Short mmCIF file of C-alpha atoms in Angstrom, two decimals:
data_model
loop_
_atom_site.label_atom_id
_atom_site.label_comp_id
_atom_site.label_asym_id
_atom_site.label_seq_id
_atom_site.Cartn_x
_atom_site.Cartn_y
_atom_site.Cartn_z
CA UNK F 1 0.00 0.00 0.00
CA UNK F 2 2.77 2.47 0.92
CA UNK F 3 4.34 2.20 -2.55
CA UNK F 4 1.23 2.79 -4.64
CA UNK F 5 1.42 5.64 -7.13
CA UNK F 6 -0.90 8.22 -5.55
CA UNK F 7 -0.11 7.78 -1.84
CA UNK F 8 0.87 11.01 -0.13
CA UNK F 9 4.46 11.30 1.01
CA UNK F 10 4.17 13.47 4.13
CA UNK F 11 0.43 13.95 4.74
CA UNK F 12 -1.47 11.83 7.24
CA UNK F 13 -3.33 8.84 5.75
CA UNK F 14 -4.97 5.70 7.04
CA UNK F 15 -3.03 2.44 6.66
CA UNK F 16 -5.56 1.31 4.03
CA UNK F 17 -9.17 1.81 3.02
CA UNK F 18 -11.21 4.99 3.21
CA UNK F 19 -10.81 7.89 5.66
CA UNK F 20 -12.73 11.14 6.04
CA UNK F 21 -13.38 13.43 9.04
CA UNK F 22 -10.68 13.91 11.68
CA UNK F 23 -12.13 12.93 15.07
CA UNK F 24 -11.05 13.18 18.68
CA UNK F 25 -7.92 15.24 18.06
CA UNK F 26 -6.13 15.63 21.38
CA UNK F 27 -2.72 16.02 22.99
CA UNK F 28 -2.89 13.31 25.65
CA UNK F 29 -0.12 12.16 27.98
CA UNK F 30 2.63 13.69 25.88
CA UNK F 31 1.49 12.45 22.47
CA UNK F 32 -0.67 13.70 19.65
CA UNK F 33 -3.69 11.46 19.03
CA UNK F 34 -5.56 11.47 15.74
CA UNK F 35 -8.79 9.52 15.45
CA UNK F 36 -10.60 9.51 12.12
CA UNK F 37 -13.58 8.20 10.19
CA UNK F 38 -12.37 4.91 8.73
CA UNK F 39 -13.58 2.12 6.51
CA UNK F 40 -10.75 -0.43 6.69
CA UNK F 41 -12.30 -2.76 4.12
CA UNK F 42 -12.59 -0.62 0.99
CA UNK F 43 -11.50 2.58 -0.72
CA UNK F 44 -15.09 3.85 -0.51
CA UNK F 45 -17.24 5.24 2.29
CA UNK F 46 -19.34 2.64 4.11
CA UNK F 47 -19.94 1.57 7.72
CA UNK F 48 -17.77 3.90 9.78
CA UNK F 49 -15.14 2.94 12.35
CA UNK F 50 -12.76 5.18 14.27
CA UNK F 51 -9.15 4.72 13.19
CA UNK F 52 -6.45 5.78 15.62
CA UNK F 53 -2.82 6.91 15.38
CA UNK F 54 -0.30 8.63 17.67
CA UNK F 55 2.68 10.89 17.02
CA UNK F 56 5.38 12.88 18.77
CA UNK F 57 5.63 15.55 16.07
CA UNK F 58 2.39 15.67 14.00
CA UNK F 59 4.28 14.16 11.04
CA UNK F 60 5.45 10.64 11.87
CA UNK F 61 2.54 8.43 12.92
CA UNK F 62 2.14 5.05 14.57
CA UNK F 63 -1.15 3.37 13.71
CA UNK F 64 -2.94 1.77 16.66
CA UNK F 65 -5.86 -0.68 16.78
CA UNK F 66 -9.27 0.58 15.65
CA UNK F 67 -10.71 2.56 18.57
CA UNK F 68 -14.43 2.22 17.76
CA UNK F 69 -16.30 -0.22 15.55
CA UNK F 70 -20.05 -0.62 14.93
CA UNK F 71 -21.27 -3.14 17.50
CA UNK F 72 -24.35 -1.87 19.39
CA UNK F 73 -27.96 -1.26 18.51
CA UNK F 74 -27.31 2.49 18.59
CA UNK F 75 -24.30 2.49 16.19
CA UNK F 76 -24.68 -0.50 13.85
CA UNK F 77 -26.31 0.99 10.73
CA UNK F 78 -24.71 -0.77 7.72
CA UNK F 79 -24.35 2.61 6.02
CA UNK F 80 -23.63 4.54 9.17
CA UNK F 81 -21.87 3.19 12.24
CA UNK F 82 -19.64 5.28 14.51
CA UNK F 83 -19.81 8.79 13.11
CA UNK F 84 -17.71 11.80 14.04
CA UNK F 85 -17.01 13.22 17.48
CA UNK F 86 -14.32 14.44 19.84
CA UNK F 87 -12.08 13.45 22.75
CA UNK F 88 -11.42 14.77 26.23
CA UNK F 89 -9.32 13.71 29.23
CA UNK F 90 -11.05 13.20 32.58
CA UNK F 91 -9.25 11.95 35.70
CA UNK F 92 -6.45 10.62 33.52
CA UNK F 93 -8.77 8.54 31.33
CA UNK F 94 -9.50 9.29 27.68
CA UNK F 95 -13.16 9.74 26.74
CA UNK F 96 -14.54 9.67 23.20
CA UNK F 97 -17.91 11.31 22.52
CA UNK F 98 -19.32 10.28 19.15
CA UNK F 99 -22.45 10.02 17.04
CA UNK F 100 -23.91 6.56 16.70
CA UNK F 101 -26.03 5.89 13.64
CA UNK F 102 -28.60 3.10 13.73
CA UNK F 103 -31.66 1.87 11.87
CA UNK F 104 -34.51 0.72 14.06
CA UNK F 105 -37.18 1.20 11.43
CA UNK F 106 -36.93 4.98 11.13
CA UNK F 107 -34.02 5.41 8.72
CA UNK F 108 -30.84 7.10 9.96
CA UNK F 109 -31.23 7.53 13.71
CA UNK F 110 -28.42 9.59 15.22
CA UNK F 111 -27.57 9.80 18.92
CA UNK F 112 -24.57 10.87 20.99
CA UNK F 113 -22.58 8.23 22.82
CA UNK F 114 -19.50 7.84 25.02
CA UNK F 115 -16.58 5.40 25.14
CA UNK F 116 -13.72 5.44 27.66
CA UNK F 117 -10.15 4.12 27.86
CA UNK F 118 -7.74 3.89 30.78
CA UNK F 119 -4.70 3.35 28.53
CA UNK F 120 -5.58 5.59 25.57
CA UNK F 121 -5.67 2.61 23.22
CA UNK F 122 -8.49 0.21 24.11
CA UNK F 123 -11.97 1.70 24.47
CA UNK F 124 -15.17 0.45 26.08
CA UNK F 125 -18.57 1.86 25.18
CA UNK F 126 -20.51 3.06 28.22
CA UNK F 127 -23.55 1.12 29.40
CA UNK F 128 -25.69 4.26 29.56
CA UNK F 129 -25.48 4.96 25.82
CA UNK F 130 -27.03 6.81 24.12
CA UNK F 131 -26.31 9.72 26.45
CA UNK F 132 -28.10 12.32 24.26
CA UNK F 133 -31.00 11.79 21.86
CA UNK F 134 -32.43 14.32 19.38
CA UNK F 135 -34.71 16.87 21.04
CA UNK F 136 -38.25 17.33 19.84
CA UNK F 137 -38.39 19.13 16.52
CA UNK F 138 -34.90 18.05 15.42
CA UNK F 139 -34.90 15.37 12.69
CA UNK F 140 -33.15 12.24 13.93
CA UNK F 141 -30.95 12.16 10.82
CA UNK F 142 -29.64 15.71 11.39
CA UNK F 143 -28.16 15.43 14.86
CA UNK F 144 -24.44 14.69 14.86
CA UNK F 145 -20.75 15.46 15.38
CA UNK F 146 -20.37 16.43 19.07
CA UNK F 147 -17.44 18.60 20.19
CA UNK F 148 -16.79 18.58 23.94
CA UNK F 149 -14.74 20.76 26.32
CA UNK F 150 -14.42 21.49 30.06
CA UNK F 151 -14.84 24.78 31.92
CA UNK F 152 -14.72 25.30 35.68
CA UNK F 153 -15.68 21.72 36.51
CA UNK F 154 -18.49 21.39 33.99
CA UNK F 155 -18.41 19.74 30.57
CA UNK F 156 -19.96 21.39 27.54
CA UNK F 157 -20.89 19.85 24.19
CA UNK F 158 -21.89 21.49 20.92
CA UNK F 159 -23.66 19.36 18.33
CA UNK F 160 -24.81 20.01 14.77
CA UNK F 161 -28.57 19.88 14.21
CA UNK F 162 -31.40 21.17 12.06
CA UNK F 163 -34.81 22.64 12.80
CA UNK F 164 -37.36 23.71 10.21
CA UNK F 165 -34.78 23.21 7.46
CA UNK F 166 -32.22 25.54 9.02
CA UNK F 167 -28.88 24.76 10.64
CA UNK F 168 -28.46 24.91 14.40
CA UNK F 169 -25.70 24.30 16.92
CA UNK F 170 -27.14 22.86 20.14
CA UNK F 171 -25.34 23.31 23.46
CA UNK F 172 -25.43 20.76 26.29
CA UNK F 173 -23.70 20.56 29.67
CA UNK F 174 -22.80 17.81 32.11
CA UNK F 175 -21.06 17.17 35.41
CA UNK F 176 -19.65 13.76 34.45
CA UNK F 177 -19.73 13.35 30.63
CA UNK F 178 -22.46 10.72 31.01
CA UNK F 179 -25.55 12.68 32.07
CA UNK F 180 -26.31 15.66 29.89
CA UNK F 181 -28.87 18.46 29.97
CA UNK F 182 -29.84 20.72 27.10
CA UNK F 183 -28.60 24.26 27.77
CA UNK F 184 -29.44 26.46 24.78
CA UNK F 185 -29.31 26.89 21.05
CA UNK F 186 -25.75 28.19 20.87
CA UNK F 187 -26.08 29.59 17.36
CA UNK F 188 -28.45 29.16 14.42
CA UNK F 189 -28.92 30.02 10.77
CA UNK F 190 -31.86 31.96 9.46
CA UNK F 191 -31.29 30.25 6.12
CA UNK F 192 -28.30 32.28 4.95
CA UNK F 193 -25.83 29.77 6.42
CA UNK F 194 -27.36 26.56 5.10
CA UNK F 195 -29.55 23.73 6.36
CA UNK F 196 -26.94 21.78 8.39
CA UNK F 197 -23.60 22.47 10.06
CA UNK F 198 -21.39 19.41 10.00
CA UNK F 199 -18.56 18.90 12.48
CA UNK F 200 -19.09 22.10 14.50
CA UNK F 201 -16.17 23.25 16.61
CA UNK F 202 -16.24 25.95 19.27
CA UNK F 203 -13.17 27.29 21.05
CA UNK F 204 -11.69 30.39 22.70
CA UNK F 205 -8.93 32.32 20.97
CA UNK F 206 -7.60 35.30 22.85
CA UNK F 207 -10.57 37.07 24.43
CA UNK F 208 -12.95 35.93 21.66
CA UNK F 209 -14.68 32.68 20.69
CA UNK F 210 -14.60 30.97 17.32
CA UNK F 211 -17.39 28.82 15.88
CA UNK F 212 -16.12 26.65 13.02
CA UNK F 213 -18.19 24.35 10.82
CA UNK F 214 -18.65 22.80 7.41
CA UNK F 215 -22.04 24.02 6.16
CA UNK F 216 -24.38 22.15 3.87
CA UNK F 217 -26.47 24.09 1.42
CA UNK F 218 -24.45 27.25 0.70
CA UNK F 219 -22.72 26.38 -2.56
CA UNK F 220 -18.97 26.05 -2.74
CA UNK F 221 -18.24 26.99 0.86
CA UNK F 222 -16.65 24.01 2.59
CA UNK F 223 -15.48 25.48 5.90
CA UNK F 224 -16.50 28.78 7.48
CA UNK F 225 -15.73 30.45 10.80
CA UNK F 226 -17.48 33.01 12.98
CA UNK F 227 -15.70 35.13 15.59
CA UNK F 228 -17.59 36.71 18.45
CA UNK F 229 -18.56 36.53 22.11
CA UNK F 230 -19.87 33.68 24.23
CA UNK F 231 -21.75 33.95 27.54
CA UNK F 232 -21.43 30.94 29.86
CA UNK F 233 -24.35 32.31 31.84
CA UNK F 234 -26.85 32.06 28.99
CA UNK F 235 -25.11 29.63 26.64
CA UNK F 236 -25.44 32.00 23.69
CA UNK F 237 -22.92 33.05 21.04
CA UNK F 238 -23.04 36.27 19.00
CA UNK F 239 -20.65 36.75 16.12
CA UNK F 240 -19.24 39.94 14.63
CA UNK F 241 -16.80 38.62 11.98
CA UNK F 242 -17.04 35.68 9.59
CA UNK F 243 -14.60 34.23 7.10
CA UNK F 244 -13.43 31.16 5.19
CA UNK F 245 -10.99 28.76 6.83
CA UNK F 246 -10.14 27.44 3.36
CA UNK F 247 -11.39 28.53 -0.06
CA UNK F 248 -10.28 25.34 -1.82
CA UNK F 249 -12.40 22.34 -2.69
CA UNK F 250 -10.53 19.79 -0.57
CA UNK F 251 -10.71 20.91 3.05
CA UNK F 252 -13.72 19.72 5.01
CA UNK F 253 -14.85 18.88 8.55
CA UNK F 254 -11.84 20.42 10.33
CA UNK F 255 -11.38 19.97 14.04
CA UNK F 256 -9.11 21.94 16.36
CA UNK F 257 -7.37 21.20 19.64
CA UNK F 258 -4.85 22.85 21.93
CA UNK F 259 -1.50 21.14 22.18
CA UNK F 260 1.08 21.07 24.96
CA UNK F 261 2.61 24.34 23.73
CA UNK F 262 -0.69 26.20 23.87
CA UNK F 263 -1.11 26.28 20.10
CA UNK F 264 -4.57 25.95 18.55
CA UNK F 265 -4.05 23.28 15.87
CA UNK F 266 -6.52 22.68 13.04
CA UNK F 267 -6.71 19.51 10.93
CA UNK F 268 -9.13 18.93 8.04
CA UNK F 269 -10.09 16.13 5.67
CA UNK F 270 -8.56 16.71 2.24
CA UNK F 271 -11.55 15.78 0.10
CA UNK F 272 -15.26 16.50 -0.31
CA UNK F 273 -18.72 14.97 -0.76
CA UNK F 274 -20.72 14.02 -3.82
CA UNK F 275 -23.41 16.63 -3.06
CA UNK F 276 -20.94 19.50 -3.51
CA UNK F 277 -21.41 21.56 -6.69
CA UNK F 278 -17.80 21.11 -7.86
CA UNK F 279 -17.58 17.38 -7.09
CA UNK F 280 -16.63 14.95 -9.83
CA UNK F 281 -15.43 11.95 -7.85
CA UNK F 282 -12.94 11.13 -5.11
CA UNK F 283 -10.13 10.48 -7.55
CA UNK F 284 -8.44 7.32 -8.79
CA UNK F 285 -6.95 6.14 -5.50
CA UNK F 286 -9.74 3.63 -4.86
CA UNK F 287 -8.02 1.48 -7.47
CA UNK F 288 -5.09 1.28 -5.06
CA UNK F 289 -7.35 0.26 -2.17
CA UNK F 290 -7.44 3.58 -0.33
CA UNK F 291 -9.01 7.03 -0.41
CA UNK F 292 -8.49 10.14 1.69
CA UNK F 293 -5.82 12.05 3.56
CA UNK F 294 -5.64 14.99 5.93
CA UNK F 295 -4.37 18.43 5.05
CA UNK F 296 -1.20 19.46 6.84
CA UNK F 297 -1.80 20.44 10.48
CA UNK F 298 -2.27 24.19 10.75
CA UNK F 299 -1.90 26.70 13.56
CA UNK F 300 -4.78 29.13 14.03
CA UNK F 301 -4.14 32.69 15.20
CA UNK F 302 -6.33 35.74 15.63
CA UNK F 303 -5.58 38.95 13.72
CA UNK F 304 -6.23 42.43 15.05
CA UNK F 305 -9.35 42.76 12.89
CA UNK F 306 -10.69 39.45 14.32
CA UNK F 307 -10.09 37.50 11.12
CA UNK F 308 -8.10 34.27 11.39
CA UNK F 309 -4.68 33.42 10.04
CA UNK F 310 -4.22 29.71 9.38
CA UNK F 311 -0.67 28.56 8.61
CA UNK F 312 1.21 25.25 8.45
CA UNK F 313 2.68 24.17 11.78
CA UNK F 314 6.39 24.86 12.22
CA UNK F 315 7.14 21.12 12.25
CA UNK F 316 6.77 21.04 8.45
CA UNK F 317 10.20 22.70 8.18
CA UNK F 318 11.82 19.56 9.63
CA UNK F 319 10.94 17.74 6.40
CA UNK F 320 13.04 20.08 4.27
CA UNK F 321 15.78 18.31 2.32
CA UNK F 322 17.85 20.08 -0.32
CA UNK F 323 17.40 23.81 -0.71
CA UNK F 324 16.55 24.74 -4.29
CA UNK F 325 18.99 26.88 -6.25
CA UNK F 326 16.80 29.90 -6.86
CA UNK F 327 17.52 33.62 -7.20
CA UNK F 328 16.20 35.51 -4.14
CA UNK F 329 14.49 38.01 -6.48
CA UNK F 330 12.68 37.10 -9.71
CA UNK F 331 11.30 39.59 -12.21
CA UNK F 332 8.44 38.11 -14.22
CA UNK F 333 7.28 39.24 -17.64
CA UNK F 334 5.05 37.68 -20.23
CA UNK F 335 7.65 35.04 -21.07
CA UNK F 336 7.42 32.00 -18.84
CA UNK F 337 10.01 31.53 -16.10
CA UNK F 338 10.64 27.97 -14.96
CA UNK F 339 11.81 26.87 -11.53
CA UNK F 340 13.07 23.60 -10.13
CA UNK F 341 12.22 22.79 -6.51
CA UNK F 342 12.93 19.32 -5.14
CA UNK F 343 11.54 16.74 -7.53
CA UNK F 344 8.65 19.02 -8.48
CA UNK F 345 6.17 16.77 -6.67
CA UNK F 346 6.84 17.04 -2.92
CA UNK F 347 8.17 20.48 -2.14
CA UNK F 348 7.75 23.82 -0.38
CA UNK F 349 8.02 27.07 -2.33
CA UNK F 350 7.74 30.48 -0.72
CA UNK F 351 7.95 34.04 -2.06
CA UNK F 352 6.45 37.49 -1.65
CA UNK F 353 4.93 39.58 -4.40
CA UNK F 354 6.51 43.04 -4.14
CA UNK F 355 3.42 45.12 -4.77
CA UNK F 356 5.40 48.38 -4.83
CA UNK F 357 7.59 47.21 -7.75
CA UNK F 358 4.87 45.24 -9.57
CA UNK F 359 2.80 46.91 -12.30
CA UNK F 360 1.45 43.71 -13.90
CA UNK F 361 -2.28 43.16 -13.69
CA UNK F 362 -1.89 39.48 -12.84
CA UNK F 363 0.57 36.69 -12.05
CA UNK F 364 0.03 33.11 -13.22
CA UNK F 365 1.59 29.93 -11.82
CA UNK F 366 1.53 26.54 -13.53
CA UNK F 367 2.13 23.80 -10.95
CA UNK F 368 2.55 20.04 -11.37
CA UNK F 369 2.98 20.84 -15.05
CA UNK F 370 3.55 18.35 -17.86
CA UNK F 371 2.79 19.01 -21.53
CA UNK F 372 -0.59 20.79 -21.60
CA UNK F 373 -1.62 19.78 -18.09
CA UNK F 374 -1.13 21.89 -14.96
CA UNK F 375 -2.81 23.27 -11.86
CA UNK F 376 -3.17 26.97 -12.66
CA UNK F 377 -2.98 29.61 -9.92
CA UNK F 378 -3.95 33.15 -10.87
CA UNK F 379 -3.23 36.23 -8.71
CA UNK F 380 -5.46 38.87 -10.28
CA UNK F 381 -3.93 41.98 -8.73
CA UNK F 382 -6.01 44.39 -10.80
CA UNK F 383 -9.23 43.03 -9.28
CA UNK F 384 -7.85 41.86 -5.89
CA UNK F 385 -8.79 38.23 -6.27
CA UNK F 386 -7.23 34.79 -6.61
CA UNK F 387 -8.24 31.57 -8.34
CA UNK F 388 -7.00 27.99 -8.54
CA UNK F 389 -8.09 26.09 -11.67
CA UNK F 390 -7.69 22.33 -11.83
CA UNK F 391 -9.68 21.62 -14.99
CA UNK F 392 -6.49 20.48 -16.74
CA UNK F 393 -4.49 19.43 -13.70
CA UNK F 394 -5.06 15.71 -14.26
CA UNK F 395 -7.57 13.38 -15.88
CA UNK F 396 -9.91 13.43 -12.86
CA UNK F 397 -10.38 16.79 -11.24
CA UNK F 398 -12.40 19.81 -12.27
CA UNK F 399 -13.42 23.23 -11.00
CA UNK F 400 -11.95 26.60 -10.06
CA UNK F 401 -11.81 27.86 -6.49
CA UNK F 402 -11.90 31.63 -6.02
CA UNK F 403 -11.24 34.07 -3.21
CA UNK F 404 -10.72 37.79 -2.63
CA UNK F 405 -7.25 39.15 -1.91
CA UNK F 406 -6.51 42.06 0.39
CA UNK F 407 -3.85 44.16 -1.38
CA UNK F 408 -4.87 47.73 -0.59
CA UNK F 409 -2.21 49.55 1.42
CA UNK F 410 0.18 46.60 1.43
CA UNK F 411 3.76 46.57 0.21
CA UNK F 412 4.07 42.78 -0.12
CA UNK F 413 1.85 39.72 -0.45
CA UNK F 414 3.45 36.53 0.84
CA UNK F 415 2.76 33.09 -0.67
CA UNK F 416 3.64 29.56 0.52
CA UNK F 417 3.02 26.46 -1.61
CA UNK F 418 3.04 22.95 -0.12
CA UNK F 419 2.93 20.27 -2.79
CA UNK F 420 2.62 16.52 -2.23
CA UNK F 421 1.90 13.52 -4.42
CA UNK F 422 -1.86 14.17 -4.60
CA UNK F 423 -2.41 17.65 -3.19
CA UNK F 424 -1.50 21.33 -3.36
CA UNK F 425 -2.00 23.72 -0.43
CA UNK F 426 -1.54 27.45 -0.98
CA UNK F 427 -1.24 29.91 1.94
CA UNK F 428 -1.43 33.61 1.09
CA UNK F 429 -1.21 36.82 3.09
CA UNK F 430 -0.03 35.18 6.30
CA UNK F 431 -2.69 32.48 6.08
CA UNK F 432 -5.62 34.86 5.76
CA UNK F 433 -6.37 33.16 2.45
CA UNK F 434 -5.88 29.41 1.93
CA UNK F 435 -6.71 27.15 -1.03
CA UNK F 436 -6.41 23.36 -0.70
CA UNK F 437 -6.88 21.27 -3.83
CA UNK F 438 -6.26 17.63 -4.67
CA UNK F 439 -4.25 16.91 -7.81
CA UNK F 440 -4.04 13.29 -8.96
CA UNK F 441 -0.99 13.59 -11.19
CA UNK F 442 1.88 11.18 -11.65
CA UNK F 443 5.56 11.97 -11.14
CA UNK F 444 6.03 13.25 -14.70
CA UNK F 445 3.84 16.20 -13.71
CA UNK F 446 6.67 18.02 -11.94
CA UNK F 447 7.07 21.34 -13.73
CA UNK F 448 6.82 24.79 -12.15
CA UNK F 449 6.47 27.88 -14.31
CA UNK F 450 5.17 31.40 -13.87
CA UNK F 451 4.63 34.60 -15.83
CA UNK F 452 3.00 38.03 -15.54
CA UNK F 453 0.45 39.82 -17.75
CA UNK F 454 0.28 43.47 -18.77
CA UNK F 455 3.50 44.52 -17.09
CA UNK F 456 6.21 43.17 -14.83
CA UNK F 457 5.95 41.47 -11.46
CA UNK F 458 8.69 41.23 -8.86
CA UNK F 459 8.94 38.29 -6.49
CA UNK F 460 11.26 38.65 -3.48
CA UNK F 461 12.38 36.36 -0.66
CA UNK F 462 12.16 33.39 -3.03
CA UNK F 463 13.03 30.10 -1.32
CA UNK F 464 12.27 26.48 -2.07
CA UNK F 465 12.93 23.07 -0.55
CA UNK F 466 12.29 19.47 -1.39
CA UNK F 467 10.23 17.77 1.31
CA UNK F 468 11.12 14.29 2.56
CA UNK F 469 8.65 11.46 2.86
CA UNK F 470 7.74 10.30 6.37
#
């Protein structure tokens, strides 16, 4: 499996089969724990298990036994099983809170359940499951993905739900993780934010709170965030700023956690669902017996204007191998300039667009290029926007992701590219804009070229590195 053509070199993947949402991300007893939605038997989604892996550095992973498998009347739906959830430590033990999906004659019946482990490896489902059932008025097939945290001796849980066709985030609280009471509707859509929020996350950052989710029913948006204020007295959240955690097509259901260094780390599934408007399929990797990876772990920080910056964790730099021989400053014109970084497949390339010396209306990058195929990145400086077009990137993918760019009053615009065997992640403006896209191209697709239109463009601080496999 490790030597198949499309396997990622440094991104997290399951040992085989299908993976999707990251679950139960936690720094527990000195190690990073990743749980994840897992079908170990096929490269397609089916009855969900929880895979499990541990790491010392967020890059090198040891796969452990499956943590949760469908086994009980509340989580044994043949096209459901143990859906997404979160993890928390209590009295030294590791608790998993997850959605069980069953079929007792009413279709998809979703409830919240708890499993516990004393060693962080082997988990037992609690006898009192389900611990939370859908409240009246909430459809039993739109009640999932609990995220749990502790505050001043009480445990809180936010769960995605729907009422009257509109998305809601329901808030519960508990003294022991086993007996829960409904507290309030934390936050809800009036229709403008879709009909369901999958994998909601809710966490403090500085003196503000962030609500993060993957909305269903609002077009191409895969992951959005809201920044505002939360009142523990009433259980209500009011937002003032909203933004996109990732504008690309392959970043979904992210979950965050705080590590031992106090960083807020975000991890997302690097793929999407068949109901999305840009979806074609999940790519050719099912032929190799697997499907799915995670985007690189990212650190989340708050900006002064309450937007978020989301950048790769510093540990990525430890994968750097040879430094590319590149001029520190590159002047681009309408003739194409080619670069060589690593093997052109797994690499890091960084530069800043010097906006004071640039009079071109746009800058174009061709990545993973071979013959007439390439992933095309367009920085449209004249209209302050960016796009990533993968219509000709490979024989599978399609669609163009788009985002605004903030260039007014700035002297430079920094860009970081992280390329791997089957993905490209682009971080712009200090992580205020991110595009993550899968690219299913073979090793011959290793070219990098760039050019400017209607003038010259100046790139400064140009650096590149090959990135080692893990």
